[in-house]
Coordinates of C-alpha atoms in Angstrom, one line a residue:
X1 CA -36.7 5.1 -14.7
X2 CA -35.6 7.5 -12.1
X3 CA -34.9 6.1 -8.3
X4 CA -37.8 7.8 -6.6
X5 CA -39.0 5.1 -4.0
X6 CA -38.2 4.9 -0.6
X7 CA -40.0 1.5 0.0
X8 CA -37.1 -0.7 -0.3
X9 CA -33.4 -0.4 0.7
X10 CA -30.9 1.6 -1.3
X11 CA -28.5 -0.7 -2.4
X12 CA -24.7 0.3 -2.7
X13 CA -22.0 -1.9 -4.0
X14 CA -18.4 -1.0 -3.2
X15 CA -15.5 -2.7 -5.1
X16 CA -12.5 -3.1 -2.5
X17 CA -12.1 -3.8 1.1
X18 CA -9.1 -1.6 2.0
X19 CA -9.5 1.7 4.1
X20 CA -11.1 3.5 1.2
X21 CA -13.8 1.4 0.6
X22 CA -14.7 0.4 4.3
X23 CA -14.5 4.2 5.4
X24 CA -17.1 4.9 2.4
X25 CA -19.4 2.3 3.7
X26 CA -19.0 3.7 7.5
X27 CA -19.8 7.3 6.4
X28 CA -22.7 6.1 4.1
X29 CA -24.1 4.3 7.3
X30 CA -23.6 7.1 9.7
X31 CA -24.8 9.7 7.4
X32 CA -27.7 12.1 8.5
X33 CA -30.1 10.6 5.7
X34 CA -29.5 7.1 6.8
X35 CA -29.4 7.7 10.8
X36 CA -32.5 9.9 10.4
X37 CA -34.8 7.1 8.7
X38 CA -34.9 9.0 5.3
X39 CA -32.8 6.5 3.6
X40 CA -32.5 2.9 4.4
X41 CA -29.3 1.6 2.9
X42 CA -27.8 -2.0 2.5
X43 CA -23.9 -2.4 1.6
X44 CA -22.1 -5.1 0.1
X45 CA -18.2 -5.0 -0.4
X46 CA -16.6 -6.9 -2.8
X47 CA -12.9 -7.8 -2.6
X48 CA -10.7 -9.7 -5.2
X49 CA -8.6 -11.4 -2.1
X50 CA -10.2 -14.1 0.3
X51 CA -9.3 -11.7 3.1
X52 CA -10.5 -8.0 3.9
X53 CA -8.4 -4.9 4.2
X54 CA -6.4 -4.1 1.2
X55 CA -3.1 -2.4 1.3
X56 CA -3.3 -2.3 5.2
X57 CA -2.9 -6.3 4.9
X58 CA -1.1 -6.3 1.8
X59 CA 0.9 -3.0 1.2
X60 CA 2.3 -1.8 4.5
X61 CA 5.3 -3.0 6.3
X62 CA 4.7 -5.8 8.8
X63 CA 6.8 -4.0 11.7
X64 CA 4.7 -0.9 11.4
X65 CA 3.5 -0.6 15.0
X66 CA 0.1 1.4 13.9
X67 CA -1.2 -1.3 11.3
X68 CA -2.8 -3.2 14.5
X69 CA -5.1 0.3 15.0
X70 CA -6.2 0.7 11.9
X71 CA -6.9 -3.0 11.2
X72 CA -8.8 -2.5 14.7
X73 CA -10.8 0.3 13.4
X74 CA -11.9 -1.5 9.9
X75 CA -12.7 -4.7 11.6
X76 CA -14.9 -2.7 14.2
X77 CA -16.7 -1.3 11.1
X78 CA -17.1 -4.7 9.4
X79 CA -18.0 -6.5 12.3
X80 CA -21.4 -4.7 13.4
X81 CA -23.5 -6.8 10.7
X82 CA -24.7 -4.1 8.7
X83 CA -22.2 -4.5 5.9
X84 CA -21.8 -7.7 3.7
X85 CA -18.4 -8.9 3.0
X86 CA -18.0 -11.0 -0.3
X87 CA -14.1 -11.9 -0.5
X88 CA -12.2 -14.1 -3.4
X89 CA -14.6 -11.8 -5.8
X90 CA -13.0 -10.6 -9.0
X91 CA -14.7 -7.4 -10.5
X92 CA -14.5 -8.1 -14.2
X93 CA -13.9 -11.6 -13.8
X94 CA -16.4 -12.9 -11.4
X95 CA -19.0 -10.3 -11.9
X96 CA -19.4 -7.9 -14.6
X97 CA -20.4 -4.0 -14.3
X98 CA -23.9 -5.2 -15.9
X99 CA -24.4 -7.8 -13.2
X100 CA -23.8 -4.9 -10.5
X101 CA -25.9 -2.5 -11.9
X102 CA -28.5 -5.0 -12.4
X103 CA -28.4 -5.6 -8.3
X104 CA -27.4 -2.3 -7.1
X105 CA -28.6 1.5 -7.2
X106 CA -25.0 2.7 -7.1
X107 CA -21.6 1.2 -7.4
X108 CA -18.4 2.6 -5.6
X109 CA -15.0 1.5 -7.0
X110 CA -12.2 1.8 -4.2
X111 CA -9.8 -0.3 -5.8
X112 CA -7.0 1.7 -4.9
X113 CA -3.6 1.9 -6.5
X114 CA -1.3 -1.4 -6.4
X115 CA 1.2 -1.5 -9.0
X116 CA 4.4 0.5 -9.3
X117 CA 4.7 3.9 -11.3
X118 CA 7.1 3.3 -14.3
X119 CA 10.9 4.5 -14.0
X120 CA 11.9 5.2 -17.8
X121 CA 15.8 4.8 -17.8
X122 CA 18.0 2.4 -19.6
X123 CA 18.6 -0.7 -18.0
X124 CA 15.6 -0.8 -16.1
X125 CA 14.6 -4.0 -17.3
X126 CA 17.9 -6.1 -16.4
X127 CA 17.4 -9.3 -13.9
X128 CA 17.5 -7.7 -10.3
X129 CA 15.7 -4.5 -11.2
X130 CA 12.5 -4.9 -9.0
X131 CA 9.3 -2.8 -8.6
X132 CA 9.1 -1.7 -5.0
X133 CA 5.2 -2.8 -5.0
X134 CA 5.8 -6.2 -6.2
X135 CA 8.4 -6.5 -3.2
X136 CA 6.2 -5.3 -0.8
X137 CA 3.2 -7.6 -2.0
X138 CA 5.7 -10.5 -1.6
X139 CA 7.1 -9.8 1.9
X140 CA 3.3 -9.0 2.7
X141 CA 2.2 -12.8 1.9
X142 CA 0.1 -11.7 -1.3
X143 CA -1.4 -14.9 -2.4
X144 CA -0.9 -14.1 -6.2
X145 CA 3.2 -13.0 -6.2
X146 CA 5.6 -15.9 -6.1
X147 CA 6.5 -17.5 -2.8
X148 CA 10.3 -17.0 -3.4
X149 CA 12.1 -13.7 -3.9
X150 CA 15.5 -13.7 -5.2
X151 CA 17.6 -12.1 -2.3
X152 CA 20.8 -12.6 -3.7
X153 CA 22.6 -8.9 -3.6
X154 CA 25.0 -7.6 -1.0
X155 CA 24.9 -4.2 -2.3
X156 CA 21.2 -2.9 -3.2
X157 CA 19.9 0.7 -4.5
X158 CA 16.2 1.8 -3.4
X159 CA 15.0 4.4 -5.6
X160 CA 12.4 7.0 -4.0
X161 CA 12.3 9.2 -1.1
X162 CA 9.1 8.2 -0.1
X163 CA 7.4 6.1 2.8
X164 CA 7.5 3.0 0.6
X165 CA 11.2 3.4 -0.3
X166 CA 12.0 3.5 3.4
X167 CA 9.6 0.5 4.2
X168 CA 11.5 -1.5 1.3
X169 CA 15.0 -0.5 2.3
X170 CA 14.1 -1.2 6.1
X171 CA 12.9 -4.6 5.5
X172 CA 15.9 -5.4 3.2
X173 CA 18.2 -4.3 5.8
X174 CA 16.5 -5.6 8.8
X175 CA 17.9 -9.1 10.2
X176 CA 15.2 -11.7 9.8
X177 CA 15.3 -13.0 13.3
X178 CA 13.8 -9.0 14.4
X179 CA 10.8 -9.5 11.9
X180 CA 9.9 -12.9 13.7
X181 CA 7.5 -10.8 16.2
X182 CA 5.5 -9.7 13.2
X183 CA 2.8 -11.6 11.1
X184 CA 5.4 -12.6 8.3
X185 CA 5.0 -15.9 6.5
X186 CA 7.6 -18.5 6.8
X187 CA 8.9 -18.4 3.3
X188 CA 9.5 -14.6 3.9
X189 CA 11.2 -15.1 6.8
X190 CA 13.3 -17.9 5.3
X191 CA 14.4 -15.6 2.2
X192 CA 15.5 -12.7 4.2
X193 CA 17.1 -15.2 6.9
X194 CA 19.5 -16.1 3.9
X195 CA 20.2 -12.8 2.5
X196 CA 23.8 -11.7 1.9
X197 CA 22.9 -8.0 2.1
X198 CA 25.5 -5.7 3.7
X199 CA 24.4 -2.1 2.3
X200 CA 20.9 -0.9 1.4
X201 CA 21.1 2.6 -0.4
X202 CA 18.2 5.0 -0.8
X203 CA 18.4 7.6 -3.1
X204 CA 16.4 10.8 -3.5
X205 CA 16.1 13.4 -6.0
X206 CA 16.3 16.7 -3.9
X207 CA 17.4 17.4 -0.6
X208 CA 16.4 16.6 3.0
X209 CA 13.7 19.4 3.3
X210 CA 12.0 18.0 0.4
X211 CA 12.0 14.0 1.4
X212 CA 8.3 12.6 0.9
X213 CA 8.3 10.3 4.1
X214 CA 7.1 11.0 7.3
X215 CA 8.7 11.7 10.8
X216 CA 7.3 8.1 12.0
X217 CA 8.7 6.3 9.1
X218 CA 11.8 8.3 9.1
X219 CA 12.6 7.3 13.1
X220 CA 11.5 3.4 12.5
X221 CA 14.9 3.5 10.5
X222 CA 16.8 4.2 13.6
X223 CA 15.2 1.3 15.7
X224 CA 16.7 -1.4 13.2
X225 CA 19.1 -3.8 15.5
X226 CA 22.8 -3.7 14.3
X227 CA 22.2 -1.5 11.5
X228 CA 24.1 1.8 10.9
X229 CA 22.5 4.5 9.0
X230 CA 25.1 6.6 7.1
X231 CA 24.8 10.0 5.8
X232 CA 27.0 12.0 3.6
X233 CA 28.0 15.8 4.3
X234 CA 27.6 16.6 0.7
X235 CA 23.8 16.0 0.4
X236 CA 22.9 18.4 3.0
X237 CA 22.3 21.2 1.0
X238 CA 19.5 23.9 2.2
X239 CA 18.2 26.8 -0.5
X240 CA 16.0 29.5 0.8
X241 CA 13.1 27.4 -0.1
X242 CA 14.5 24.8 2.3
X243 CA 14.7 27.4 5.1
X244 CA 11.5 28.4 4.8
X245 CA 10.0 24.9 5.0
X246 CA 11.9 24.4 7.9
X247 CA 10.6 27.4 9.6
X248 CA 7.2 27.3 8.5
X249 CA 6.3 23.2 8.7
X250 CA 6.8 21.6 11.7
X251 CA 7.2 17.9 10.1
X252 CA 10.0 19.5 7.9
X253 CA 11.4 20.6 11.0
X254 CA 11.2 17.3 12.6
X255 CA 12.6 15.1 9.8
X256 CA 15.7 17.8 8.9
X257 CA 16.7 17.6 12.6
X258 CA 16.7 13.9 12.8
X259 CA 18.9 13.5 9.7
X260 CA 21.1 16.2 10.9
X261 CA 21.4 14.7 14.5
X262 CA 22.2 11.5 12.7
X263 CA 24.9 12.8 10.4
X264 CA 26.5 14.1 13.6
X265 CA 26.6 11.2 15.3
X266 CA 28.4 9.4 12.7
X267 CA 31.5 11.2 13.8
X268 CA 31.1 9.7 17.3
X269 CA 34.8 7.9 17.7
X270 CA 33.1 5.4 20.5
X271 CA 30.5 4.3 17.8
X272 CA 30.6 0.6 17.3
X273 CA 30.4 -0.6 13.6
X274 CA 27.3 -2.8 12.9
X275 CA 27.1 -5.6 10.1
X276 CA 24.8 -3.7 8.0
X277 CA 24.4 -0.2 6.3
X278 CA 21.2 1.8 5.3
X279 CA 22.8 4.7 3.4
X280 CA 20.4 7.6 2.9
X281 CA 21.8 9.8 -0.4
X282 CA 20.1 13.2 -1.5
X283 CA 20.2 15.0 -4.6
X284 CA 20.9 12.1 -7.1
X285 CA 19.0 11.8 -10.1
X286 CA 19.1 8.0 -11.4
X287 CA 20.3 8.0 -15.2
X288 CA 21.2 4.5 -16.0
X289 CA 21.2 0.8 -14.5
X290 CA 24.4 -1.0 -16.0
X291 CA 24.5 -4.4 -16.2
X292 CA 26.9 -7.5 -17.0
X293 CA 25.4 -10.7 -18.7
X294 CA 21.9 -9.0 -18.3
X295 CA 22.3 -8.9 -14.5
X296 CA 22.3 -5.5 -12.5
X297 CA 25.8 -4.9 -11.3
X298 CA 25.6 -0.8 -11.1
X299 CA 23.6 2.2 -11.4
X300 CA 24.6 5.9 -12.3
X301 CA 23.4 8.9 -11.2
X302 CA 23.7 12.9 -11.9
X303 CA 24.3 14.8 -8.6
X304 CA 21.9 17.7 -8.2
X305 CA 21.8 21.2 -6.5
X306 CA 18.6 23.1 -5.3
X307 CA 17.8 26.0 -7.4
X308 CA 16.5 28.3 -4.5
X309 CA 12.9 26.8 -5.1
X310 CA 13.3 23.6 -3.4
X311 CA 13.5 21.9 -6.7
X312 CA 16.7 20.3 -8.2
X313 CA 18.8 20.9 -11.2
X314 CA 21.8 18.9 -12.4
X315 CA 25.4 19.7 -12.0
X316 CA 26.9 17.5 -14.9
X317 CA 28.5 15.4 -12.3
X318 CA 28.1 11.7 -12.5
X319 CA 28.2 8.8 -9.9
X320 CA 28.3 5.2 -10.2
X321 CA 27.4 2.7 -7.3
X322 CA 28.2 -1.0 -7.8
X323 CA 24.6 -2.6 -6.8
X324 CA 23.6 -6.1 -7.5
X325 CA 19.9 -5.1 -7.4
X326 CA 17.6 -2.2 -7.8
X327 CA 14.4 -1.4 -6.4
X328 CA 12.2 1.1 -7.8
X329 CA 9.9 3.1 -5.3
X330 CA 8.9 6.2 -7.0
X331 CA 5.3 5.9 -6.5
X332 CA 2.3 3.6 -7.1
X333 CA -0.4 3.6 -9.9
X334 CA -3.6 2.5 -10.1
X335 CA -5.0 -0.1 -12.6
X336 CA -7.6 -0.2 -15.5
X337 CA -11.2 -1.3 -14.6
X338 CA -13.0 -3.0 -17.4
X339 CA -16.2 -1.1 -18.7
X340 CA -15.0 1.9 -16.8
X341 CA -13.1 4.8 -18.5
X342 CA -9.5 5.2 -17.2
X343 CA -6.7 7.8 -17.3
X344 CA -3.6 5.7 -17.8
X345 CA -1.3 8.4 -17.4
X346 CA -2.3 9.3 -13.8
X347 CA -3.6 6.0 -13.3
X348 CA -7.1 7.0 -11.7
X349 CA -10.8 7.0 -12.8
X350 CA -11.6 10.2 -14.3
X351 CA -14.3 11.8 -11.9
X352 CA -15.8 15.0 -10.7
X353 CA -16.0 14.6 -6.7
X354 CA -16.0 11.1 -6.6
X355 CA -19.0 10.7 -9.6
X356 CA -17.5 8.5 -12.6
X357 CA -17.2 10.2 -15.9
X358 CA -17.2 8.6 -19.2
X359 CA -15.1 9.1 -22.3
X360 CA -17.0 12.1 -23.3
X361 CA -16.5 13.8 -20.0
X362 CA -20.1 13.6 -18.6
X363 CA -21.1 11.8 -15.4
X364 CA -21.9 8.1 -15.9
X365 CA -25.0 7.6 -13.6
X366 CA -24.8 5.2 -10.5
X367 CA -21.1 4.9 -10.9
X368 CA -18.4 6.8 -8.1
X369 CA -14.7 6.5 -7.0
X370 CA -13.2 6.9 -3.7
X371 CA -9.5 6.7 -2.2
X372 CA -6.4 6.1 -4.7
X373 CA -8.4 5.1 -7.7
X374 CA -10.3 8.5 -7.4
X375 CA -7.3 10.7 -6.7
X376 CA -4.1 9.1 -7.0
X377 CA -1.9 7.7 -4.4
X378 CA -1.2 10.6 -2.3
X379 CA -2.3 11.4 1.1
X380 CA -2.6 9.2 4.4
X381 CA -5.5 7.8 6.3
X382 CA -7.1 11.4 6.9
X383 CA -7.3 12.0 3.3
X384 CA -9.1 8.7 2.4
X385 CA -11.6 9.7 5.3
X386 CA -12.4 13.3 3.7
X387 CA -12.3 11.6 0.2
X388 CA -14.6 9.2 1.2
X389 CA -17.1 12.1 2.9
X390 CA -17.0 13.8 -0.5
X391 CA -17.9 10.7 -2.7
X392 CA -20.8 9.9 -0.2
X393 CA -22.2 13.4 -0.4
X394 CA -22.3 13.1 -4.3
X395 CA -23.8 9.6 -4.1
X396 CA -26.7 10.9 -1.5
X397 CA -27.4 14.0 -3.3
X398 CA -27.9 12.0 -6.7
X399 CA -29.8 9.2 -5.0
X400 CA -33.5 9.9 -6.1
X401 CA -32.3 10.4 -9.9
X402 CA -30.2 7.1 -10.3
X403 CA -31.7 4.3 -12.5
X404 CA -33.6 1.7 -10.5
X405 CA -31.7 -1.8 -10.5
X406 CA -33.7 -4.6 -12.2
X407 CA -33.1 -7.1 -9.1
X408 CA -32.4 -5.4 -6.0
X409 CA -33.2 -8.1 -3.6
X410 CA -30.7 -9.0 -1.0
X411 CA -30.3 -12.4 -1.9
X412 CA -29.8 -12.4 -5.8
X413 CA -26.3 -11.6 -5.8
X414 CA -25.7 -14.5 -3.8
X415 CA -27.7 -16.7 -6.4
X416 CA -25.6 -15.5 -9.3
X417 CA -22.2 -16.1 -7.2
X418 CA -23.1 -19.5 -6.5
X419 CA -24.7 -20.6 -10.0
X420 CA -21.3 -19.5 -11.5
X421 CA -19.3 -21.5 -8.7
X422 CA -17.5 -18.7 -7.3
X423 CA -15.8 -19.8 -3.9
X424 CA -16.4 -16.6 -2.4
X425 CA -15.7 -16.0 1.3
X426 CA -17.7 -14.2 4.0
X427 CA -17.1 -12.1 7.1
X428 CA -18.0 -14.8 9.1
X429 CA -15.3 -16.9 7.2
X430 CA -12.8 -14.0 7.8
X431 CA -13.0 -14.5 11.3
X432 CA -12.4 -18.1 11.0
X433 CA -9.6 -17.3 8.8
X434 CA -8.4 -14.9 11.5
X435 CA -8.5 -16.9 14.3
X436 CA -6.4 -19.6 12.3
X437 CA -3.8 -17.1 11.9
X438 CA -3.7 -16.2 15.5
X439 CA -3.6 -19.7 16.4
X440 CA -0.3 -20.1 14.1
X441 CA 1.5 -17.5 15.7
X442 CA 0.6 -18.6 19.6
X443 CA 1.8 -22.3 18.5
X444 CA 4.9 -20.9 16.7
X445 CA 8.1 -22.7 17.8
X446 CA 10.9 -20.4 18.2
X447 CA 14.3 -21.2 16.5
X448 CA 16.7 -22.2 18.6
X449 CA 18.5 -19.2 20.5
X450 CA 15.5 -16.9 19.8
X451 CA 13.0 -15.7 22.1
X452 CA 9.7 -14.4 20.4
X453 CA 6.0 -14.1 21.0
X454 CA 4.2 -14.1 17.8
X455 CA 0.5 -12.9 17.8
X456 CA -0.3 -14.2 14.3
X457 CA 1.4 -15.7 11.0
X458 CA -0.3 -14.9 7.7
X459 CA -1.5 -17.9 5.5
X460 CA -0.4 -17.2 1.9
X461 CA -1.7 -19.7 -0.2
X462 CA -5.3 -18.6 -1.5
X463 CA -6.5 -21.8 -1.9
X464 CA -5.9 -22.5 1.7
X465 CA -7.4 -19.4 2.9
X466 CA -10.6 -19.8 1.1
X467 CA -10.6 -23.7 2.4
X468 CA -10.4 -22.3 6.0
X469 CA -12.9 -19.5 5.6
X470 CA -15.5 -21.9 4.5
X471 CA -14.9 -24.4 7.4

């Protein structure tokens, strides 16, 4: 039966409360069809964690100054009262696709990409070899990862030249006391405080003009106290494509200038050596992680050269670095969702402009995707907004032809969750947890000799988060 009636609100479920999901909800509520009165809409956002914000809470380094601004923007959308939030509800476990179809006219998947892309080289399975995304989840206090992390290495390799690689390397090399002004949990501070690290090496396959991080991320490296940035003359190779990129792309120009300035500063005879070093290596392709007694003891690379097009090719020269831990940060990958066709190679839900496609390549009525689960883990916040705009446009275009849900009443999803004994959290509950975390920060007693103001401290345990939310 086609959804031709406008007598009741058009009901939409969004799976995921990160930027992709919240932006989709915001764009839908502000669309011309809704603000003009043509469509009444009711939106419910479902989140597997008890707290909202997705990767903004659990996937970005806590010392990024711009996080607060993004969180504030998301908070304003969810705090308006016209969008319901259901936390601690996992799609595929607590609610199935059939459940959502029976309550909603449309379902938008905005689950992002949260696991590490693979790096298939010998030795990747050794103890001391880690995924960067797993490490990020740990230091961001994700409730589903272990409370401890084995920070035992003095020398560490981070493979990748994107923002996540820089985040991982910066947190590993930074002194723990300098992270106390952030919201890191106490268990994270304690582990970082005891870390014996002296040298963290970041390795990229191509040259300085081809890096994937942003100028802001790069500049943040130089703000770490008592950490020297070390670069190498042999890595500064610029081919024709590199020169063209520097001339035509202001972002590339800024990053190359920053790096070359740092390289020049290394030769300053008055420079005082720091106790820790963060090394930036370019033109290195990882070949093998070597081990001793099952544990990482080194990593081997082939030296590269640029081929004139900005791409790299091997030179046949090999270099070994002694390290006791390796973190791969070569990208994120989306996770498969139950009852939804999935492209495992690309880590996305196959779609056409946000319209979910089935195994046969045809549109699945009523199912949509947005964000990284739609297009892969590329682009920043601006891309996510544009992505949501496209998906919502398709949804509004399709709305009159979508199947009618059996139970479109607003209270019926509540009855289902309660009948199944699901300890779901709400927006009101998040405000309680938010206030509690801020209170923990305000009442924090600094360590002897440390002066610090803490705005908040994250609660880590899922059960504790739920209990505080439901008080």
